[in-house]
Short mmCIF file of C-alpha atoms in Angstrom, two decimals:
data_model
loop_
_atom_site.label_atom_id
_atom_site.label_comp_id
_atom_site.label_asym_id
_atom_site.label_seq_id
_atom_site.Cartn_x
_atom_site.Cartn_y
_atom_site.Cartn_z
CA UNK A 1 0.00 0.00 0.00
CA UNK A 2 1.20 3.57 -0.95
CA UNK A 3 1.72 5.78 1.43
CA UNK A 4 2.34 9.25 0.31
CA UNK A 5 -0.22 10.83 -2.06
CA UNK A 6 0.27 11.42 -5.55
CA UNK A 7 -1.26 13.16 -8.62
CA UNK A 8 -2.36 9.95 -10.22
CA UNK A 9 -1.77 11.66 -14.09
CA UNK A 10 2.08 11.24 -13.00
CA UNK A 11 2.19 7.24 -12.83
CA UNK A 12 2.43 5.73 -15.91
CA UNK A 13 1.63 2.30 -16.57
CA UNK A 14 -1.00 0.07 -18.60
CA UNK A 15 -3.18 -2.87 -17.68
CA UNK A 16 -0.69 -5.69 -16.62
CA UNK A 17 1.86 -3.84 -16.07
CA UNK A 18 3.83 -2.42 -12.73
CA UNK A 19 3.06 1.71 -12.60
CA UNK A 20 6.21 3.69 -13.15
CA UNK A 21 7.21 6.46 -11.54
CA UNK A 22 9.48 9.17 -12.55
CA UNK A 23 12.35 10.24 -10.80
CA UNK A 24 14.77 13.06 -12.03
CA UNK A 25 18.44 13.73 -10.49
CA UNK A 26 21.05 16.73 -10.85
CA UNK A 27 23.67 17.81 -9.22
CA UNK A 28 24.72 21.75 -8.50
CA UNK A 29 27.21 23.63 -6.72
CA UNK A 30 26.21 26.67 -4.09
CA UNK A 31 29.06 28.79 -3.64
CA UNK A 32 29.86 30.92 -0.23
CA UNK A 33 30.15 34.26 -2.37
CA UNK A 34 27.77 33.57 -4.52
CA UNK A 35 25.31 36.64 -3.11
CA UNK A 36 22.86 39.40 -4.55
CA UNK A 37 24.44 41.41 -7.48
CA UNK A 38 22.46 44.63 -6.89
CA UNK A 39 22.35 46.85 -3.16
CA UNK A 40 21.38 50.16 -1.90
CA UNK A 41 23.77 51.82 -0.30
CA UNK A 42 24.17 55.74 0.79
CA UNK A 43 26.05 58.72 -1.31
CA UNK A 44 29.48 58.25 -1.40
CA UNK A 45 29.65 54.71 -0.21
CA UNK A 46 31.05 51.27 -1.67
CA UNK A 47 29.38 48.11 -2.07
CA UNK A 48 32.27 45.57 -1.92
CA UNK A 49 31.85 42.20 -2.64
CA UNK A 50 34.33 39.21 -1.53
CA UNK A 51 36.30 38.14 -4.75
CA UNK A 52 35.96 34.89 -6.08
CA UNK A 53 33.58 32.68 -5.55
CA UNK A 54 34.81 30.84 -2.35
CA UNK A 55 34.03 28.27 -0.65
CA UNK A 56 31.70 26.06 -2.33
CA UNK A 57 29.00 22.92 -1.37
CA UNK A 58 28.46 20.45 -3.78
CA UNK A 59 24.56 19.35 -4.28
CA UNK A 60 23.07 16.17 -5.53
CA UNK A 61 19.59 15.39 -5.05
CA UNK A 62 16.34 13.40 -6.66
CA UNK A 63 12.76 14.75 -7.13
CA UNK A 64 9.62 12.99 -7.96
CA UNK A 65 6.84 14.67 -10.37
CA UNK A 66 5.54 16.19 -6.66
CA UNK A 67 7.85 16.34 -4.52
CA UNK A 68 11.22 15.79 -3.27
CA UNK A 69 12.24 12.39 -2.67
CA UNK A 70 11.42 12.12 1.24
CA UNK A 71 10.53 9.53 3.94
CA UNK A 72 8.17 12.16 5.79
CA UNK A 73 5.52 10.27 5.24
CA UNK A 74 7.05 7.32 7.21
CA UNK A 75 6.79 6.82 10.33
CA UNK A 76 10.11 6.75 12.40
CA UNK A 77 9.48 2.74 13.27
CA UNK A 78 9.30 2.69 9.29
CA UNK A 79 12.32 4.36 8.80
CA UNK A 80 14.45 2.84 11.00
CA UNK A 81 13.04 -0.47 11.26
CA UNK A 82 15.24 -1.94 8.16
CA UNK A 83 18.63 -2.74 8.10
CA UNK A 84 20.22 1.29 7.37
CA UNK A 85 18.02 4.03 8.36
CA UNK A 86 16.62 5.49 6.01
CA UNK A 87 16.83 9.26 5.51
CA UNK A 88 14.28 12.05 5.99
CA UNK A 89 16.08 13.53 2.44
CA UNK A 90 17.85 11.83 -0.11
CA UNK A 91 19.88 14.97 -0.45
CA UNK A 92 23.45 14.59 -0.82
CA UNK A 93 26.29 17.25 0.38
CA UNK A 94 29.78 17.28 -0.36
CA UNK A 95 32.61 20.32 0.59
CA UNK A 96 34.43 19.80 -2.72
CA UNK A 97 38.36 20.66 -3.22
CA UNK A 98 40.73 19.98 -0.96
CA UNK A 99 38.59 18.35 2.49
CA UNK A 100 36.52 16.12 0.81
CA UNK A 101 37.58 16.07 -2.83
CA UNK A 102 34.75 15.98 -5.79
CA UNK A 103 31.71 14.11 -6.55
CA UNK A 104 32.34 11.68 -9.45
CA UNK A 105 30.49 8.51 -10.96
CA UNK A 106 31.17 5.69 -8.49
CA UNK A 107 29.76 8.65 -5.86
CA UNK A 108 26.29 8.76 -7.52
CA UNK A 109 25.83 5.23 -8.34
CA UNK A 110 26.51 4.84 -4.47
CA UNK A 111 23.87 7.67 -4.02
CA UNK A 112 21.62 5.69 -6.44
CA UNK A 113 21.80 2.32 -4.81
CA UNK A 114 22.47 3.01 -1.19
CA UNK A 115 20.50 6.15 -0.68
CA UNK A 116 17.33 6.81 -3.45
CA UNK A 117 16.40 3.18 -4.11
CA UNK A 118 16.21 1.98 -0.87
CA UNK A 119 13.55 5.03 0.40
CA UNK A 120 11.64 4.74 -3.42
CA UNK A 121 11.23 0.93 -2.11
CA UNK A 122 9.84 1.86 0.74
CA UNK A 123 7.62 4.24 0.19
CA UNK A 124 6.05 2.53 -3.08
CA UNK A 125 6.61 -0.60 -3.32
CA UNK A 126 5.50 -2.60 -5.90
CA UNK A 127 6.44 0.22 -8.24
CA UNK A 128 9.10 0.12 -11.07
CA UNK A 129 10.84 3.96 -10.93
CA UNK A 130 12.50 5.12 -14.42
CA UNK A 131 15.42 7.59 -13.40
CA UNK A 132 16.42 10.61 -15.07
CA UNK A 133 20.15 11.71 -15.80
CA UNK A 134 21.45 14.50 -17.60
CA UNK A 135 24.59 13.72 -19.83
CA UNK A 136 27.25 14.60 -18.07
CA UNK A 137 30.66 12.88 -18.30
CA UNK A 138 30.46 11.68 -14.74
CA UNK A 139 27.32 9.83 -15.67
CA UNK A 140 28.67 8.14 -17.98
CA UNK A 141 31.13 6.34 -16.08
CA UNK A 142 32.12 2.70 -16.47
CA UNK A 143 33.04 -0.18 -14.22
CA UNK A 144 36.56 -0.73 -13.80
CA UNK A 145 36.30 -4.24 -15.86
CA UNK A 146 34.09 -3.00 -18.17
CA UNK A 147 34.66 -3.78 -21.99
CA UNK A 148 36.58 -0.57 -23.35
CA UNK A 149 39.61 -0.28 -25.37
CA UNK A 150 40.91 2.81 -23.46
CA UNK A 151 41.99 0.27 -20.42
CA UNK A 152 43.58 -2.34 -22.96
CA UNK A 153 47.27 -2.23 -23.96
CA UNK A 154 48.41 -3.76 -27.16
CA UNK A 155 50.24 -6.26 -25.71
CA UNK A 156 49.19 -8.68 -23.07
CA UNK A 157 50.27 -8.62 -19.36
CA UNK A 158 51.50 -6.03 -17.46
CA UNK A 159 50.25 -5.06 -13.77
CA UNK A 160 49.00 -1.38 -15.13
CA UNK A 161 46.01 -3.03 -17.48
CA UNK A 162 42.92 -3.23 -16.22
CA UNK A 163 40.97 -7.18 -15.43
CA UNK A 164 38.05 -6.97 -17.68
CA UNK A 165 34.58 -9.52 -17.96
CA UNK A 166 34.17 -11.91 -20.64
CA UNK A 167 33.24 -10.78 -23.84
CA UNK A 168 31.85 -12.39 -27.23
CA UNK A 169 33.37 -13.42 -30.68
CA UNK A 170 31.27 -12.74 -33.70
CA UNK A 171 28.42 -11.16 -32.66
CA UNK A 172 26.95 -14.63 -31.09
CA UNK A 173 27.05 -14.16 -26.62
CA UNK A 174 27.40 -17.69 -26.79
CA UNK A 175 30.80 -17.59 -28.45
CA UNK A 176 32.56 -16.14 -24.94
CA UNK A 177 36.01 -15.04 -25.18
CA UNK A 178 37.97 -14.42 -22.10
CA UNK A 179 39.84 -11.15 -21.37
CA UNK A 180 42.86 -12.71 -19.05
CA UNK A 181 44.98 -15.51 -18.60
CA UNK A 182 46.48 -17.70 -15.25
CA UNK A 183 49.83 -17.30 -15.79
CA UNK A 184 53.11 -18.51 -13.13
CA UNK A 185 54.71 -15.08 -11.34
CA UNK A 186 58.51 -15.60 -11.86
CA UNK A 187 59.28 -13.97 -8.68
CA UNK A 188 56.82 -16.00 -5.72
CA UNK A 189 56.08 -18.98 -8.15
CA UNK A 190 52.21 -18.38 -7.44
CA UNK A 191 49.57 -18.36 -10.21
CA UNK A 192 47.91 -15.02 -10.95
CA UNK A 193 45.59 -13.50 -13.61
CA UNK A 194 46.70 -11.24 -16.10
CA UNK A 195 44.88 -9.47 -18.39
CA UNK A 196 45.39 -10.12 -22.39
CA UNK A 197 46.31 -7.35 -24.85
CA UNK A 198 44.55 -5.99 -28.20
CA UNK A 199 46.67 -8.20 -30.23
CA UNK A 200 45.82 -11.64 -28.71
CA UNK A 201 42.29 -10.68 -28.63
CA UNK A 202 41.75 -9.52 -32.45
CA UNK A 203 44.14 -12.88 -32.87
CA UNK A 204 41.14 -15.17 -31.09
CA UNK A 205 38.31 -13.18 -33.34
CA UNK A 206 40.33 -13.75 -36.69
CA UNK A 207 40.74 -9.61 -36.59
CA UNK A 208 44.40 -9.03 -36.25
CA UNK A 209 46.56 -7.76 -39.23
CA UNK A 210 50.38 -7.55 -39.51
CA UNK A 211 51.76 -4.12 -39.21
CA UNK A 212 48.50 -2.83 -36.91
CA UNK A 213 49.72 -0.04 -34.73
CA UNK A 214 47.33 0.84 -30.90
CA UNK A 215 45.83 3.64 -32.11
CA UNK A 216 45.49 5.27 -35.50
CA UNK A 217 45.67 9.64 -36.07
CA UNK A 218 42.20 10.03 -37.49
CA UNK A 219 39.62 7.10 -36.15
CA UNK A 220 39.89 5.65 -39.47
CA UNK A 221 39.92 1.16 -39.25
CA UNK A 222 43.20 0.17 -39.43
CA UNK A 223 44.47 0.37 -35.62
CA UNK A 224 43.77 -2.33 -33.35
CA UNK A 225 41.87 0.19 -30.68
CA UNK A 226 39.66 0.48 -33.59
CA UNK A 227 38.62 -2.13 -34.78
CA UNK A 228 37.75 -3.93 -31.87
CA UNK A 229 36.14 -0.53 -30.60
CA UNK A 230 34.07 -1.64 -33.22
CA UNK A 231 33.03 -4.74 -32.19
CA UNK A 232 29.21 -6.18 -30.98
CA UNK A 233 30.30 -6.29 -27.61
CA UNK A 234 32.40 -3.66 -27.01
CA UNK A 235 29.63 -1.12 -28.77
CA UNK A 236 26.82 -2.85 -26.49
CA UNK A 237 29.10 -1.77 -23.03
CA UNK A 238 26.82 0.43 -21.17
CA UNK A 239 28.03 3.09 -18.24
CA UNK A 240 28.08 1.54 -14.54
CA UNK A 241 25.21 3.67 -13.51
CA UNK A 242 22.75 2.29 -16.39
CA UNK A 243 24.13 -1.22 -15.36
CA UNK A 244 23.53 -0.90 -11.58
CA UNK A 245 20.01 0.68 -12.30
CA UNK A 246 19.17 -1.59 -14.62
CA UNK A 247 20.27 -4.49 -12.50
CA UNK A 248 18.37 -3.45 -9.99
CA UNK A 249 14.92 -4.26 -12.27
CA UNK A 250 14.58 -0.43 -12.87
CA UNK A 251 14.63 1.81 -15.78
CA UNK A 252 17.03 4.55 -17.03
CA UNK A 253 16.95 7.40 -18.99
CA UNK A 254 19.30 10.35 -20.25
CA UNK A 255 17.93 13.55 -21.14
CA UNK A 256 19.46 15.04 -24.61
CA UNK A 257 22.19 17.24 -24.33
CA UNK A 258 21.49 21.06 -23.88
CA UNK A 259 18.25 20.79 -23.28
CA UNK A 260 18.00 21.81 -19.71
CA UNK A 261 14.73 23.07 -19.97
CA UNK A 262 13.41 19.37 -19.68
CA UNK A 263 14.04 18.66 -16.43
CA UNK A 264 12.36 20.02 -13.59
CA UNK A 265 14.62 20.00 -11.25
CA UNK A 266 16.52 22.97 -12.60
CA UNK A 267 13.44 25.40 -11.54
CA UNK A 268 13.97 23.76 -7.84
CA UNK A 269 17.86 25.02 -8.25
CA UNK A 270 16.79 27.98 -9.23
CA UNK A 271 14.42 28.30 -6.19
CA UNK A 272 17.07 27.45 -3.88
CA UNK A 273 19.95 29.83 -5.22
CA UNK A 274 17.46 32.79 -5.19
CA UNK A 275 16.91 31.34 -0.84
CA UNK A 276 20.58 31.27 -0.71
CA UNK A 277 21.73 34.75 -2.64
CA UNK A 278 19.28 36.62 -0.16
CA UNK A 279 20.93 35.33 3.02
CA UNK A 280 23.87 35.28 1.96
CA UNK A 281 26.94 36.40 4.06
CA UNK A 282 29.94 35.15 2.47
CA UNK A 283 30.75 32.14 4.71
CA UNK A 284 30.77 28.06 4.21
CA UNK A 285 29.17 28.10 7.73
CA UNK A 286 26.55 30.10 6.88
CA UNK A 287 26.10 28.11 3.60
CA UNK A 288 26.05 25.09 5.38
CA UNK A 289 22.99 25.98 6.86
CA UNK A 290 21.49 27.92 3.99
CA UNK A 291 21.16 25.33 1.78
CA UNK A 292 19.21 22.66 3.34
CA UNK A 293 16.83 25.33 4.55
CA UNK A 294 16.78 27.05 0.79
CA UNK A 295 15.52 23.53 -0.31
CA UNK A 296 13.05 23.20 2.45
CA UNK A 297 11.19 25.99 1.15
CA UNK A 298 10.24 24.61 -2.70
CA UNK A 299 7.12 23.90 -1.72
CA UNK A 300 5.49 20.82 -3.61
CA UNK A 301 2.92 22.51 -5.54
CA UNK A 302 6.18 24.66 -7.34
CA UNK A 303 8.19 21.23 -7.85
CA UNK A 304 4.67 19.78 -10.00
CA UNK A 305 3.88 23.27 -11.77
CA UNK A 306 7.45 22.71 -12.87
CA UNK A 307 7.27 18.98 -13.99
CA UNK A 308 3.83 19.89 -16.12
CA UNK A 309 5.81 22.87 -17.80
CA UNK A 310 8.66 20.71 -18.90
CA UNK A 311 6.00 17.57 -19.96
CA UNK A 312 4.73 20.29 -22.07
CA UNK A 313 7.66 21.05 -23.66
CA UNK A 314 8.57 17.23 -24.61
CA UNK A 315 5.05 17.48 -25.81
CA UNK A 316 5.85 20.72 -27.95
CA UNK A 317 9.31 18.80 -29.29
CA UNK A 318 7.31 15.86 -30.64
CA UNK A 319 4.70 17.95 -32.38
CA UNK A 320 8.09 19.41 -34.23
CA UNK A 321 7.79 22.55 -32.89
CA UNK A 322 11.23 24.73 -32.35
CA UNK A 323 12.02 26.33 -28.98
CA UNK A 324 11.93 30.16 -28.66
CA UNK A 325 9.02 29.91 -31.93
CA UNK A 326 5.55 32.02 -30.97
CA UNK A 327 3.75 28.61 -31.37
CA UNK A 328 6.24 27.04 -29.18
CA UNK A 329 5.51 29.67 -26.34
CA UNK A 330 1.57 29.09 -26.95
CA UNK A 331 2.06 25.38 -26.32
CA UNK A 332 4.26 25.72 -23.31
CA UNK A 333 3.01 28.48 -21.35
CA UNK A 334 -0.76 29.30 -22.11
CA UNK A 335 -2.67 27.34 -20.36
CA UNK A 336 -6.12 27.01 -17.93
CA UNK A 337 -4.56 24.22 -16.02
CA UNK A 338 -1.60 21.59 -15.37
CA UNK A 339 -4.27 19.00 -17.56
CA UNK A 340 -5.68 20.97 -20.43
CA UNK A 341 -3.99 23.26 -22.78
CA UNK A 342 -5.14 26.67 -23.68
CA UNK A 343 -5.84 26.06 -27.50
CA UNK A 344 -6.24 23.27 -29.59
CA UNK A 345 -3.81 22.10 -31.53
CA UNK A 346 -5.48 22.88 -34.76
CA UNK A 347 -4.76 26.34 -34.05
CA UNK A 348 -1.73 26.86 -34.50
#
């Protein structure tokens, strides 16, 4: 049984099948000195502002259609009555630079699977939840033995190449082709696994070619990197967060690039940097606070005004209309309610 309440025109789901629920994640970066731009001050005075932007806190959080992703509606038995507690936000913080370094790939798949799937499980369970990424690089990350050229050397052995999984020969998954070898160390006599080289793996596929350098100057198919780059099961490698999620019996999604506008949870940034900028006073202790309480104040009806908006401009795309167009404005922004447009479509 559900819980929390929900607009029901935000699950999606047909007869048969388990609902789905959206969830959207970004990351973004409140700065210390980051404050208001504009002041009044008296004749013959100075407004100065604190160069740089200082000290900054590192954000990464999830939102559903109507709401942040929260245990409030739990009970405290509920939320500590598993094996980790569970958190009242799934808000993440991190001090980047030099205390606590920067938030990269392995970080969010941790925040994923330790963190937001846990509390989406129990809140709704029974539900499958489709997560949405922007692309950035860190996104895009990739397990440490995952199938990619750029941790292969051409030859095999060697303690600085990477261990990576089985992979396939000839497009068939049944024809598996290991990546390593047991081979004798000369120095402690004791068997370990090495991992094979470009050239002994194009050799096993019937790929490799006298004379084939690593890597060729312009992508072109005649360097080993390349051509087995090119192959059905290298191509088919996906990122370590699509793998996890997927895993996990969920679903995954990345937005296109440069089109901020579709996610919703750049309006609740927005929100919170305008909290933020107004009581501001250019220190991380003051930020520290700031922040969680700039948050706090999105309320819920803002966060689903802000998902309809952006569901009606994925609406506006499809009908292959362009952003910044008159008729692209009509369809976004005119409207009686978060259900019905303001014209028909015929009008335009």
């Amino acid at each position: 049984m559900v819980k929390k309440a929900y607009p029901q025109d935000c699950i999606v789901g047909g007869p048969g099948q388990r609902p789905i629920i959206l969830v959207t994640h970004d990351e973004s970066t409140f700065s210390s000195n980051d404050g208001r731009r504009q002041a009044w001050i008296g004749p013959a005075r100075h407004f100065l502002r604190p160069k740089g932007r200082g000290q900054g806190i590192m954000v990464s959080d999830f939102l559903l259609p109507w709401s942040r992703l929260s245990t409030e509606s739990l009970s405290e038995e509920e939320r500590t009555n598993s094996d980790t507690q569970l958190p009242l936000y799934a808000t993440k913080y991190l001090e980047y630079g030099k205390t606590e370094g920067y938030w990269d790939g392995k970080d969010l798949v941790a925040h994923v699977l330790e963190v937001a799937l846990p509390m989406l499980r129990k809140i709704y369970p029974g539900y499958q939840f489709l997560f949405l990424f922007d692309n950035s690089s860190n996104h895009g990350t990739y397990a440490d033995n995952a199938l990619r050229v750029q941790s292969m050397s051409l030859k095999s052995g060697g303690l600085s190449q990477k261990l990576l999984r089985r992979g396939y020969m000839n497009g068939d998954p049944a024809q598996v082709q290991e990546m390593t070898y047991q081979a004798i160390d000369s120095h402690t006599g004791t068997e370990t696994t090495l991992a094979k080289g470009m050239k002994v793996v194009l050799q096993e596929r019937g790929l490799w070619k006298d004379g084939l350098s690593m890597h060729c100057p312009k992508n072109l198919c005649c360097c080993a990197a390349e051509i087995l780059s090119r192959e059905e099961d290298f191509l088919a490698q996906k990122g370590m967060l699509q793998e996890e999620i997927e895993r996990s019996g969920h679903l995954i999604l990345f937005l296109p690039k440069f089109h901020c506008e579709l996610n919703w949870i750049e309006y609740y940034w927005g929100e919170g940097k305008r909290y933020t900028r107004d009581n501001c006073r250019y220190t991380i202790d003051d930020l520290r606070s700031a922040i969680p309480q700039a948050l706090a104040t999105v309320k819920n009806s803002t966060i689903h005004g802000h998902y309809h908006r952006c569901m009606r401009r994925i609406q506006a795309y499809r009908a292959g209309l362009g952003y910044g167009s008159p008729e692209f404005g009509k369809w976004t922004e005119n409207y009686k309610s978060h259900r019905r447009i303001y014209f028909k479509t015929g009008d335009m």
